[in-house]
Every structure is written in structure tokens, then in C-alpha cells.
């Protein structure tokens, strides 16, 4: 018999370390609070899931950090995004477990937590940066850099993720490589924009002739509609689009925006299935991060009301703002404003159809 030590479940999973890592501050202070165990375990489980999400995200970033991307690699990225999305659903559901702790229970040990806070989750910040949240787009609190509350080691890795190309950047470059927007005499935008203008004019007519609306309401809706029209004109006109980027009202480049729209509109072309799946998964992932932020903010309101956070922010109010603003791929969702029925889409010339390639090489 070999004297090789057999692998053991506890050793493989390093359970000795993991299961001895719940040190209750309330117990250290001689006032053990039953609920603190849940509070610690939940946070540790979150950090483990963040680790898994980052593992998946890194492989997706590697894929898109290449000049030419195989269709099979796009499909693999979609599968990995699906995994991230399933994990995110668990992250959102987990809040319900934490909510079995009441606000009064939390007060039994909250004071021991100061000044530690979710602000110090380096993995959460790395995740935000790798997805594409830039320092410019962040909600500022306390006039300080968001990296300040982190420990030295965490700050370095977060900064590195801030400096590297994010998923947003890589997606933009990939989209910009999409050919066929103008192709041998066929100008998709010319044809498509006249179809959309027609649709927008019909909408204006519908608003004007709505018998259920007062003159004030009609004026209000027409004003809203003007914004949709302006944003459509900006999508067609590169200069207007760039002006919006400068004003921080848009982020995705003009070319990438057009390519994304083309993928959405012609997703029935077999060759565009994977790109379409990729864009929808990115929107799903973004939405689920927003949902987590909203759920976390609601939970925080219930736990601490209008008190400030242990990290020094305004608490619920700050968190709600991040839910509203810390979005990465929401411009993809906004494109549906410009969708038109399939029957009115410009027909792609046969040559384009034949040339639609997975590699997006022009
Ligand atoms: C009783 C439960 C919780 C309360 C009362 C709470 C409260 C807060 C507050 C007030 C903030 C704002 C920063 C501050 O001033 O401290 C915050 C941020 C944060 N919390 Fe929680 N939290 C709770 C549970 C959790 C859990 C379970 C996680 C899971 C990882 C988490 C992750 C975070 C993260 C990542 C941030 C930074 C968010 C951002 O800046 O966008 N929190 N939390």
C-alpha cells in the first residue's frame, strides 16, 4: 500500500482556515451578539462570490483584449457571463437572509464595527473598475478619492484595475471593428435614418392627437419627445454625438453605438447571434448590479434609517445615488428607442449578408 496521504475534504477546501475566520467583535468585548455571526458569514460569502465573478470576468477581459476574436470565444464569454448573472441573482437573494436580522438586533453590535465599512471591499471596487466604472463617473462622497478607505495592498490592486482596459473599453473597440455600416454603395445609415425619422414624426402626431391629454400634457410630452429626437440626431451625426460625450451625457463612441444598433436590428442574421447574445448578457449583468445596489440601499434604510454609514457616507441616500448612476452598459438598453419594426428595416444587400463575418475584420 502506498503511504501517500489521501486527499481529505477538509484539507482540500482549507476548512480549518475558513471555519475559524468568524471572530465576533461583540464576543471580544464580552457582550456576544447572536446576530453578528450571520453578519460576518454573509459578508464572507459575498467576498467569495466576488472572487468567483472576478475569475470569470478576467477570462472575458482576456478574450476581448485581442485584435481578432473567434466566434467560439464570444460564445464562451457569453457562457461565463451567464454564470456571473446566476451568481448575481444569489447575491440579491442573500439580502433576504440578512434581513432576518432586525434593526434592533443590528444595534447590539453596530458600534463595534466603526470605522470599517463596505467602502473597504477591495474586490467590489476591482469589479466596478474592471467593468468600466471610471473615477469621473463615480458619485463622490466626503470630497475624497474612493480608494482612500482601502488598506494599502487593496488600494494598489484597485488602482491597477482602474488603469487597465475595462470591459466597457474592450467592448467599445470590438464593436468599432464591425464592418458593414457603409459598404460598397450601400449606406445603412442613410436608409435607416429616414425610416426612423418617419417613425418619430408619427409619434409626434400621436402625441398631438391624443384626446385624453390636456394642452399642457401634450406640450410636456412633446418636450420629452424632442429629447428622443435630439438623441437620435446625435446618433446619426458624429459631431453631435461627440458633444454629448464631452458633456458626460454619453460614453459609448459613435461608431460603437452604431455597430451595437446594427447588431440589435439584424440579430436574426445567424452570424449576429453571438454578438447579440453578448450585448444582452452585458445589459442583464448591468441591470442585476443595479438591482443589488437598490436592494442593498433599501435594506440599509430599514437597518439604520437616516443614520450615517460606519464608513462616513450619508448612508441610504448615497447608496441610492450609486444605484441610479453607477451603470456601465445602460446605453445599450437605451438603443431600443431607435428600434423600428423588422418590416421597415433596410434590406441588407446580398453581398453584405455573404460577407458578414464573425471576426469583425473589415
Ligand atoms: C446590516 C447590513 C448592512 C448595512 C447596514 C450596510 C450599510 C452600508 C452603508 C451605510 C454603506 C455606505 C458606506 C458607509 O458609509 O459605510 C455601505 C456600503 C457598501 N456595502 Fe453595505 N451594509 C450592510 C450589508 C452589506 C453586505 C452584506 C454587503 C456585501 C458585500 C455590503 C457591501 C457594501 C459595499 C460593497 C458597499 C460600497 C457601495 C458603494 O460605495 O457603492 N453591505 N453599506
Short mmCIF file of C-alpha atoms and ligand atoms in Angstrom, two decimals:
data_model
loop_
_atom_site.label_atom_id
_atom_site.label_comp_id
_atom_site.label_asym_id
_atom_site.label_seq_id
_atom_site.Cartn_x
_atom_site.Cartn_y
_atom_site.Cartn_z
CA UNK A 1 0.00 0.00 0.00
CA UNK A 2 1.26 3.45 -0.87
CA UNK A 3 1.95 5.67 2.11
CA UNK A 4 0.87 8.69 0.05
CA UNK A 5 -1.53 10.74 2.16
CA UNK A 6 -5.04 10.60 0.73
CA UNK A 7 -6.63 13.88 -0.07
CA UNK A 8 -9.08 14.90 2.57
CA UNK A 9 -12.21 17.04 2.07
CA UNK A 10 -11.33 19.46 4.87
CA UNK A 11 -7.75 19.91 3.68
CA UNK A 12 -8.73 20.38 0.03
CA UNK A 13 -11.16 23.14 0.97
CA UNK A 14 -8.93 24.60 3.64
CA UNK A 15 -11.84 24.46 6.05
CA UNK A 16 -9.61 24.88 9.07
CA UNK A 17 -8.97 28.47 7.96
CA UNK A 18 -12.40 29.23 6.56
CA UNK A 19 -14.40 27.92 9.51
CA UNK A 20 -12.19 29.62 12.06
CA UNK A 21 -12.48 33.02 10.43
CA UNK A 22 -15.64 34.24 12.15
CA UNK A 23 -14.38 36.38 15.02
CA UNK A 24 -17.26 38.20 16.67
CA UNK A 25 -16.29 41.69 17.87
CA UNK A 26 -19.20 41.61 20.32
CA UNK A 27 -17.79 38.43 21.91
CA UNK A 28 -14.33 40.04 22.14
CA UNK A 29 -16.00 42.87 24.08
CA UNK A 30 -17.61 40.33 26.43
CA UNK A 31 -21.13 41.01 25.04
CA UNK A 32 -21.71 38.28 22.43
CA UNK A 33 -24.46 39.27 19.99
CA UNK A 34 -26.13 36.23 18.40
CA UNK A 35 -26.75 38.03 15.07
CA UNK A 36 -23.14 39.03 14.48
CA UNK A 37 -22.32 35.50 13.25
CA UNK A 38 -24.85 35.92 10.42
CA UNK A 39 -23.48 39.39 9.61
CA UNK A 40 -19.93 38.05 9.26
CA UNK A 41 -20.85 34.86 7.37
CA UNK A 42 -22.97 36.79 4.85
CA UNK A 43 -20.16 39.22 4.13
CA UNK A 44 -17.64 36.40 3.77
CA UNK A 45 -19.92 34.54 1.36
CA UNK A 46 -20.26 37.76 -0.68
CA UNK A 47 -16.50 38.13 -0.87
CA UNK A 48 -16.15 34.52 -2.08
CA UNK A 49 -18.73 35.11 -4.80
CA UNK A 50 -16.95 38.37 -5.76
CA UNK A 51 -13.80 36.28 -6.14
CA UNK A 52 -15.59 33.87 -8.49
CA UNK A 53 -17.10 36.73 -10.50
CA UNK A 54 -13.65 38.30 -10.90
CA UNK A 55 -12.28 34.93 -12.04
CA UNK A 56 -14.91 34.79 -14.79
CA UNK A 57 -14.53 38.45 -15.67
CA UNK A 58 -10.75 38.16 -16.07
CA UNK A 59 -11.17 35.40 -18.63
CA UNK A 60 -13.71 37.54 -20.54
CA UNK A 61 -11.33 40.52 -20.45
CA UNK A 62 -8.53 38.33 -21.84
CA UNK A 63 -10.74 37.25 -24.70
CA UNK A 64 -11.65 40.78 -25.67
CA UNK A 65 -8.13 42.07 -25.27
CA UNK A 66 -7.22 40.57 -28.66
CA UNK A 67 -7.35 42.05 -32.14
CA UNK A 68 -9.31 39.23 -33.66
CA UNK A 69 -11.89 37.29 -31.67
CA UNK A 70 -13.16 33.90 -32.74
CA UNK A 71 -16.92 33.29 -32.69
CA UNK A 72 -16.38 30.36 -30.29
CA UNK A 73 -14.61 32.73 -27.88
CA UNK A 74 -17.58 35.10 -27.97
CA UNK A 75 -19.85 32.15 -27.17
CA UNK A 76 -17.61 31.15 -24.27
CA UNK A 77 -17.69 34.71 -22.95
CA UNK A 78 -21.50 34.55 -23.11
CA UNK A 79 -21.49 31.33 -21.07
CA UNK A 80 -19.25 32.94 -18.47
CA UNK A 81 -21.45 36.00 -18.32
CA UNK A 82 -24.39 33.63 -17.77
CA UNK A 83 -22.54 32.22 -14.77
CA UNK A 84 -21.91 35.71 -13.39
CA UNK A 85 -25.59 36.51 -13.88
CA UNK A 86 -26.68 33.42 -11.91
CA UNK A 87 -24.30 34.35 -9.09
CA UNK A 88 -25.68 37.88 -9.07
CA UNK A 89 -29.19 36.52 -8.55
CA UNK A 90 -27.91 34.69 -5.46
CA UNK A 91 -26.21 37.89 -4.26
CA UNK A 92 -29.54 39.68 -4.47
CA UNK A 93 -31.46 36.84 -2.78
CA UNK A 94 -28.95 36.70 0.05
CA UNK A 95 -30.11 40.10 1.26
CA UNK A 96 -33.33 38.42 2.40
CA UNK A 97 -31.33 36.17 4.71
CA UNK A 98 -29.61 39.20 6.22
CA UNK A 99 -32.99 40.91 6.65
CA UNK A 100 -33.99 38.20 9.15
CA UNK A 101 -31.78 40.29 11.45
CA UNK A 102 -33.80 43.24 12.75
CA UNK A 103 -32.61 46.84 13.10
CA UNK A 104 -32.64 46.43 16.90
CA UNK A 105 -30.55 43.23 16.64
CA UNK A 106 -28.03 45.11 14.50
CA UNK A 107 -27.65 47.81 17.16
CA UNK A 108 -26.37 45.14 19.58
CA UNK A 109 -23.04 45.14 17.74
CA UNK A 110 -23.03 48.02 15.19
CA UNK A 111 -20.92 50.31 17.37
CA UNK A 112 -18.09 47.77 17.38
CA UNK A 113 -17.84 47.98 13.58
CA UNK A 114 -16.76 51.66 13.27
CA UNK A 115 -14.98 52.78 11.10
CA UNK A 116 -14.95 49.62 8.97
CA UNK A 117 -17.42 49.58 6.08
CA UNK A 118 -18.38 48.17 2.67
CA UNK A 119 -16.30 51.07 1.31
CA UNK A 120 -13.31 48.89 2.16
CA UNK A 121 -14.28 45.95 -0.03
CA UNK A 122 -11.34 45.98 -2.45
CA UNK A 123 -12.88 43.20 -4.55
CA UNK A 124 -16.09 45.20 -5.05
CA UNK A 125 -14.05 48.20 -6.26
CA UNK A 126 -11.92 45.99 -8.54
CA UNK A 127 -15.11 44.57 -10.01
CA UNK A 128 -16.52 48.05 -10.64
CA UNK A 129 -13.28 49.15 -12.29
CA UNK A 130 -12.93 46.05 -14.44
CA UNK A 131 -16.46 46.52 -15.68
CA UNK A 132 -15.73 50.13 -16.58
CA UNK A 133 -16.81 52.47 -13.79
CA UNK A 134 -14.31 55.35 -14.07
CA UNK A 135 -13.31 57.80 -11.29
CA UNK A 136 -15.07 60.57 -13.31
CA UNK A 137 -18.36 58.72 -13.33
CA UNK A 138 -18.32 57.85 -9.60
CA UNK A 139 -20.54 59.56 -7.05
CA UNK A 140 -18.20 61.49 -4.79
CA UNK A 141 -18.63 61.34 -1.03
CA UNK A 142 -16.77 63.37 1.56
CA UNK A 143 -14.63 65.01 -1.15
CA UNK A 144 -12.18 62.14 -1.12
CA UNK A 145 -10.81 59.55 -3.53
CA UNK A 146 -12.86 56.34 -3.35
CA UNK A 147 -9.59 54.42 -2.83
CA UNK A 148 -8.67 56.23 0.40
CA UNK A 149 -10.62 53.98 2.79
CA UNK A 150 -8.89 50.86 1.41
CA UNK A 151 -5.90 49.16 3.00
CA UNK A 152 -2.59 49.79 1.19
CA UNK A 153 -2.49 46.40 -0.59
CA UNK A 154 -6.10 46.68 -1.75
CA UNK A 155 -5.55 50.24 -2.94
CA UNK A 156 -2.76 49.11 -5.28
CA UNK A 157 -4.84 46.37 -6.92
CA UNK A 158 -7.83 48.67 -7.23
CA UNK A 159 -5.64 51.34 -8.86
CA UNK A 160 -4.23 48.75 -11.27
CA UNK A 161 -7.77 47.77 -12.28
CA UNK A 162 -8.56 51.47 -12.70
CA UNK A 163 -5.63 51.91 -15.13
CA UNK A 164 -6.21 48.78 -17.21
CA UNK A 165 -8.65 48.47 -20.09
CA UNK A 166 -12.10 47.72 -18.74
CA UNK A 167 -14.78 45.52 -20.25
CA UNK A 168 -16.50 48.70 -21.42
CA UNK A 169 -13.33 49.85 -23.26
CA UNK A 170 -12.74 46.46 -24.85
CA UNK A 171 -16.34 46.05 -25.91
CA UNK A 172 -16.22 49.51 -27.50
CA UNK A 173 -13.09 48.62 -29.51
CA UNK A 174 -14.61 45.31 -30.57
CA UNK A 175 -17.82 47.00 -31.70
CA UNK A 176 -15.86 49.66 -33.59
CA UNK A 177 -14.32 46.92 -35.70
CA UNK A 178 -17.74 45.89 -37.03
CA UNK A 179 -17.80 46.46 -40.76
CA UNK A 180 -20.87 46.87 -43.00
CA UNK A 181 -22.10 50.21 -41.70
CA UNK A 182 -21.15 51.61 -45.10
CA UNK A 183 -20.47 49.05 -47.76
CA UNK A 184 -19.90 49.39 -51.50
CA UNK A 185 -22.55 51.98 -52.22
CA UNK A 186 -24.94 50.73 -49.53
CA UNK A 187 -25.26 53.34 -46.80
CA UNK A 188 -27.17 51.68 -44.00
CA UNK A 189 -27.44 54.90 -42.00
CA UNK A 190 -28.96 56.87 -44.84
CA UNK A 191 -31.72 54.34 -45.32
CA UNK A 192 -32.20 53.54 -41.68
CA UNK A 193 -32.35 57.19 -40.56
CA UNK A 194 -35.16 58.04 -42.98
CA UNK A 195 -37.19 55.10 -41.60
CA UNK A 196 -36.61 56.31 -38.04
CA UNK A 197 -37.47 59.94 -38.90
CA UNK A 198 -40.75 58.70 -40.29
CA UNK A 199 -41.40 56.78 -37.06
CA UNK A 200 -40.56 59.83 -34.91
CA UNK A 201 -42.91 62.02 -36.97
CA UNK A 202 -45.71 59.50 -36.47
CA UNK A 203 -45.06 59.58 -32.71
CA UNK A 204 -45.32 63.39 -32.68
CA UNK A 205 -48.65 63.12 -34.49
CA UNK A 206 -49.87 60.54 -31.95
CA UNK A 207 -48.91 62.83 -29.04
CA UNK A 208 -50.60 65.87 -30.66
CA UNK A 209 -53.80 63.96 -31.35
CA UNK A 210 -54.14 62.18 -28.01
CA UNK A 211 -57.72 63.01 -26.95
CA UNK A 212 -57.01 62.07 -23.29
CA UNK A 213 -54.32 64.71 -22.79
CA UNK A 214 -54.68 68.39 -21.94
CA UNK A 215 -52.76 71.07 -23.88
CA UNK A 216 -50.22 71.21 -21.00
CA UNK A 217 -49.76 67.45 -21.04
CA UNK A 218 -49.30 67.46 -24.81
CA UNK A 219 -46.69 70.22 -24.51
CA UNK A 220 -44.90 68.21 -21.81
CA UNK A 221 -44.85 65.01 -23.89
CA UNK A 222 -43.71 66.89 -26.99
CA UNK A 223 -40.80 68.29 -24.98
CA UNK A 224 -39.89 64.78 -23.83
CA UNK A 225 -40.13 63.61 -27.40
CA UNK A 226 -37.79 66.36 -28.53
CA UNK A 227 -35.14 64.75 -26.35
CA UNK A 228 -35.61 61.40 -28.09
CA UNK A 229 -35.35 63.15 -31.45
CA UNK A 230 -32.22 65.03 -30.36
CA UNK A 231 -30.62 61.83 -29.18
CA UNK A 232 -31.49 60.15 -32.47
CA UNK A 233 -29.95 63.04 -34.42
CA UNK A 234 -26.88 62.69 -32.20
CA UNK A 235 -26.64 59.05 -33.08
CA UNK A 236 -26.66 59.83 -36.77
CA UNK A 237 -24.35 62.86 -36.53
CA UNK A 238 -20.90 62.10 -35.16
CA UNK A 239 -20.28 65.72 -34.07
CA UNK A 240 -23.47 65.91 -32.02
CA UNK A 241 -22.69 62.53 -30.51
CA UNK A 242 -19.20 63.67 -29.53
CA UNK A 243 -20.61 66.83 -27.96
CA UNK A 244 -22.77 64.63 -25.71
CA UNK A 245 -19.72 62.55 -24.81
CA UNK A 246 -17.88 65.72 -23.82
CA UNK A 247 -20.80 66.74 -21.62
CA UNK A 248 -20.70 63.29 -19.97
CA UNK A 249 -24.18 62.55 -21.28
CA UNK A 250 -22.97 59.65 -23.40
CA UNK A 251 -19.99 57.43 -23.22
CA UNK A 252 -20.01 54.81 -25.97
CA UNK A 253 -18.29 56.09 -29.13
CA UNK A 254 -20.34 56.98 -32.18
CA UNK A 255 -19.01 54.08 -34.21
CA UNK A 256 -19.53 51.53 -31.44
CA UNK A 257 -23.07 52.81 -30.84
CA UNK A 258 -23.93 52.34 -34.49
CA UNK A 259 -22.44 48.86 -34.52
CA UNK A 260 -24.43 47.87 -31.42
CA UNK A 261 -27.59 49.13 -33.07
CA UNK A 262 -26.83 47.16 -36.21
CA UNK A 263 -26.39 44.00 -34.11
CA UNK A 264 -29.71 44.57 -32.33
CA UNK A 265 -31.61 45.31 -35.53
CA UNK A 266 -30.18 42.44 -37.55
CA UNK A 267 -29.84 39.89 -34.78
CA UNK A 268 -31.85 37.43 -36.90
CA UNK A 269 -28.84 37.06 -39.18
CA UNK A 270 -27.25 33.83 -37.87
CA UNK A 271 -23.84 35.42 -37.84
CA UNK A 272 -25.01 38.10 -35.41
CA UNK A 273 -26.47 35.69 -32.85
CA UNK A 274 -23.38 35.55 -30.66
CA UNK A 275 -22.76 39.32 -30.72
CA UNK A 276 -26.44 39.81 -29.90
CA UNK A 277 -26.22 37.32 -27.01
CA UNK A 278 -23.17 39.10 -25.73
CA UNK A 279 -24.86 42.52 -25.72
CA UNK A 280 -27.98 41.19 -23.98
CA UNK A 281 -25.89 39.45 -21.28
CA UNK A 282 -23.99 42.68 -20.63
CA UNK A 283 -27.28 44.53 -20.19
CA UNK A 284 -28.57 41.77 -17.89
CA UNK A 285 -25.43 41.86 -15.78
CA UNK A 286 -25.56 45.65 -15.52
CA UNK A 287 -29.22 45.57 -14.50
CA UNK A 288 -28.54 42.97 -11.83
CA UNK A 289 -25.75 45.09 -10.33
CA UNK A 290 -28.20 47.98 -10.23
CA UNK A 291 -30.81 45.71 -8.61
CA UNK A 292 -28.27 44.63 -6.00
CA UNK A 293 -27.42 48.27 -5.29
CA UNK A 294 -31.11 49.11 -4.93
CA UNK A 295 -31.82 46.12 -2.67
CA UNK A 296 -28.76 46.92 -0.54
CA UNK A 297 -29.91 50.57 -0.25
CA UNK A 298 -33.45 49.52 0.77
CA UNK A 299 -32.08 47.07 3.32
CA UNK A 300 -29.74 49.74 4.70
CA UNK A 301 -32.64 52.19 5.10
CA UNK A 302 -34.51 49.58 7.09
CA UNK A 303 -31.48 48.77 9.27
CA UNK A 304 -30.18 52.27 10.02
CA UNK A 305 -32.85 54.71 8.75
CA UNK A 306 -31.23 58.08 8.08
CA UNK A 307 -28.13 57.43 10.23
CA UNK A 308 -24.77 57.91 8.53
CA UNK A 309 -22.81 54.81 7.50
CA UNK A 310 -19.93 53.36 9.50
CA UNK A 311 -17.72 54.44 6.58
CA UNK A 312 -18.92 58.06 6.91
CA UNK A 313 -21.24 58.42 3.93
CA UNK A 314 -24.82 59.71 4.12
CA UNK A 315 -25.83 56.02 4.15
CA UNK A 316 -29.05 55.21 2.32
CA UNK A 317 -29.06 58.49 0.32
CA UNK A 318 -25.54 57.88 -1.03
CA UNK A 319 -26.30 54.25 -1.87
CA UNK A 320 -29.48 55.17 -3.73
CA UNK A 321 -27.50 57.62 -5.87
CA UNK A 322 -24.98 54.92 -6.80
CA UNK A 323 -27.89 52.68 -7.84
CA UNK A 324 -29.13 55.46 -10.13
CA UNK A 325 -25.78 56.42 -11.60
CA UNK A 326 -23.23 53.61 -11.41
CA UNK A 327 -24.32 51.93 -14.60
CA UNK A 328 -21.92 50.74 -17.28
CA UNK A 329 -23.86 49.34 -20.21
CA UNK A 330 -27.16 51.22 -19.92
CA UNK A 331 -26.56 52.94 -23.27
CA UNK A 332 -27.10 49.57 -24.92
CA UNK A 333 -30.57 49.39 -23.38
CA UNK A 334 -31.30 52.98 -24.46
CA UNK A 335 -30.83 51.98 -28.08
CA UNK A 336 -34.28 50.38 -28.12
CA UNK A 337 -35.61 53.95 -28.51
CA UNK A 338 -34.48 53.65 -32.12
CA UNK A 339 -35.72 50.18 -32.91
CA UNK A 340 -38.11 50.00 -35.83
CA UNK A 341 -40.28 47.07 -36.91
CA UNK A 342 -38.47 44.38 -38.89
CA UNK A 343 -40.72 45.06 -41.88
CA UNK A 344 -39.37 48.64 -42.16
CA UNK A 345 -35.68 47.75 -41.79
CA UNK A 346 -33.49 48.46 -44.81
CA UNK A 347 -32.84 45.19 -46.60
CA UNK A 348 -29.19 44.15 -46.46
CA UNK A 349 -27.72 43.63 -49.93
CA UNK A 350 -26.80 40.02 -50.64
CA UNK A 351 -23.11 40.87 -50.74
CA UNK A 352 -23.19 42.19 -47.18
CA UNK A 353 -25.04 39.14 -45.93
CA UNK A 354 -22.42 36.96 -47.56
CA UNK A 355 -19.61 38.97 -46.03
CA UNK A 356 -20.94 39.19 -42.51
CA UNK A 357 -18.06 37.58 -40.66
CA UNK A 358 -17.67 36.51 -37.06
CA UNK A 359 -14.23 38.02 -36.86
CA UNK A 360 -15.45 41.54 -37.41
CA UNK A 361 -12.43 42.16 -39.61
CA UNK A 362 -13.15 44.71 -42.29
C1 LIG B 1 -26.75 45.39 8.14
C2 LIG B 1 -26.27 45.28 6.92
C3 LIG B 1 -25.61 46.39 6.17
C4 LIG B 1 -25.64 47.73 6.39
C5 LIG B 1 -26.38 48.50 7.49
C6 LIG B 1 -24.82 48.34 5.37
C7 LIG B 1 -24.60 49.69 5.27
C8 LIG B 1 -23.82 50.29 4.32
C9 LIG B 1 -23.62 51.70 4.19
C10 LIG B 1 -24.25 52.76 5.08
C11 LIG B 1 -22.77 51.89 3.16
C12 LIG B 1 -22.21 53.23 2.65
C13 LIG B 1 -20.80 53.38 3.11
C14 LIG B 1 -20.71 53.80 4.56
O1 LIG B 1 -20.92 54.98 4.86
O2 LIG B 1 -20.39 52.93 5.39
C15 LIG B 1 -22.45 50.61 2.60
C16 LIG B 1 -21.64 50.41 1.52
C17 LIG B 1 -21.38 49.18 1.00
N1 LIG B 1 -21.80 47.98 1.48
FE1 LIG B 1 -23.11 47.66 2.96
N2 LIG B 1 -24.34 47.37 4.55
C18 LIG B 1 -24.78 46.16 5.00
C19 LIG B 1 -24.52 44.93 4.44
C20 LIG B 1 -23.71 44.71 3.37
C21 LIG B 1 -23.42 43.43 2.80
C22 LIG B 1 -23.98 42.08 3.25
C23 LIG B 1 -22.56 43.63 1.79
C24 LIG B 1 -21.99 42.56 0.93
C25 LIG B 1 -20.78 42.60 0.45
C26 LIG B 1 -22.30 45.04 1.70
C27 LIG B 1 -21.45 45.66 0.80
C28 LIG B 1 -21.27 47.01 0.69
C29 LIG B 1 -20.47 47.61 -0.36
C30 LIG B 1 -19.72 46.88 -1.46
C31 LIG B 1 -20.54 48.97 -0.16
C32 LIG B 1 -19.92 50.06 -1.03
C33 LIG B 1 -21.00 50.50 -2.01
C34 LIG B 1 -20.64 51.69 -2.87
O3 LIG B 1 -19.82 52.53 -2.50
O4 LIG B 1 -21.23 51.79 -3.97
N3 LIG B 1 -23.03 45.68 2.68
N4 LIG B 1 -23.12 49.64 3.31
#
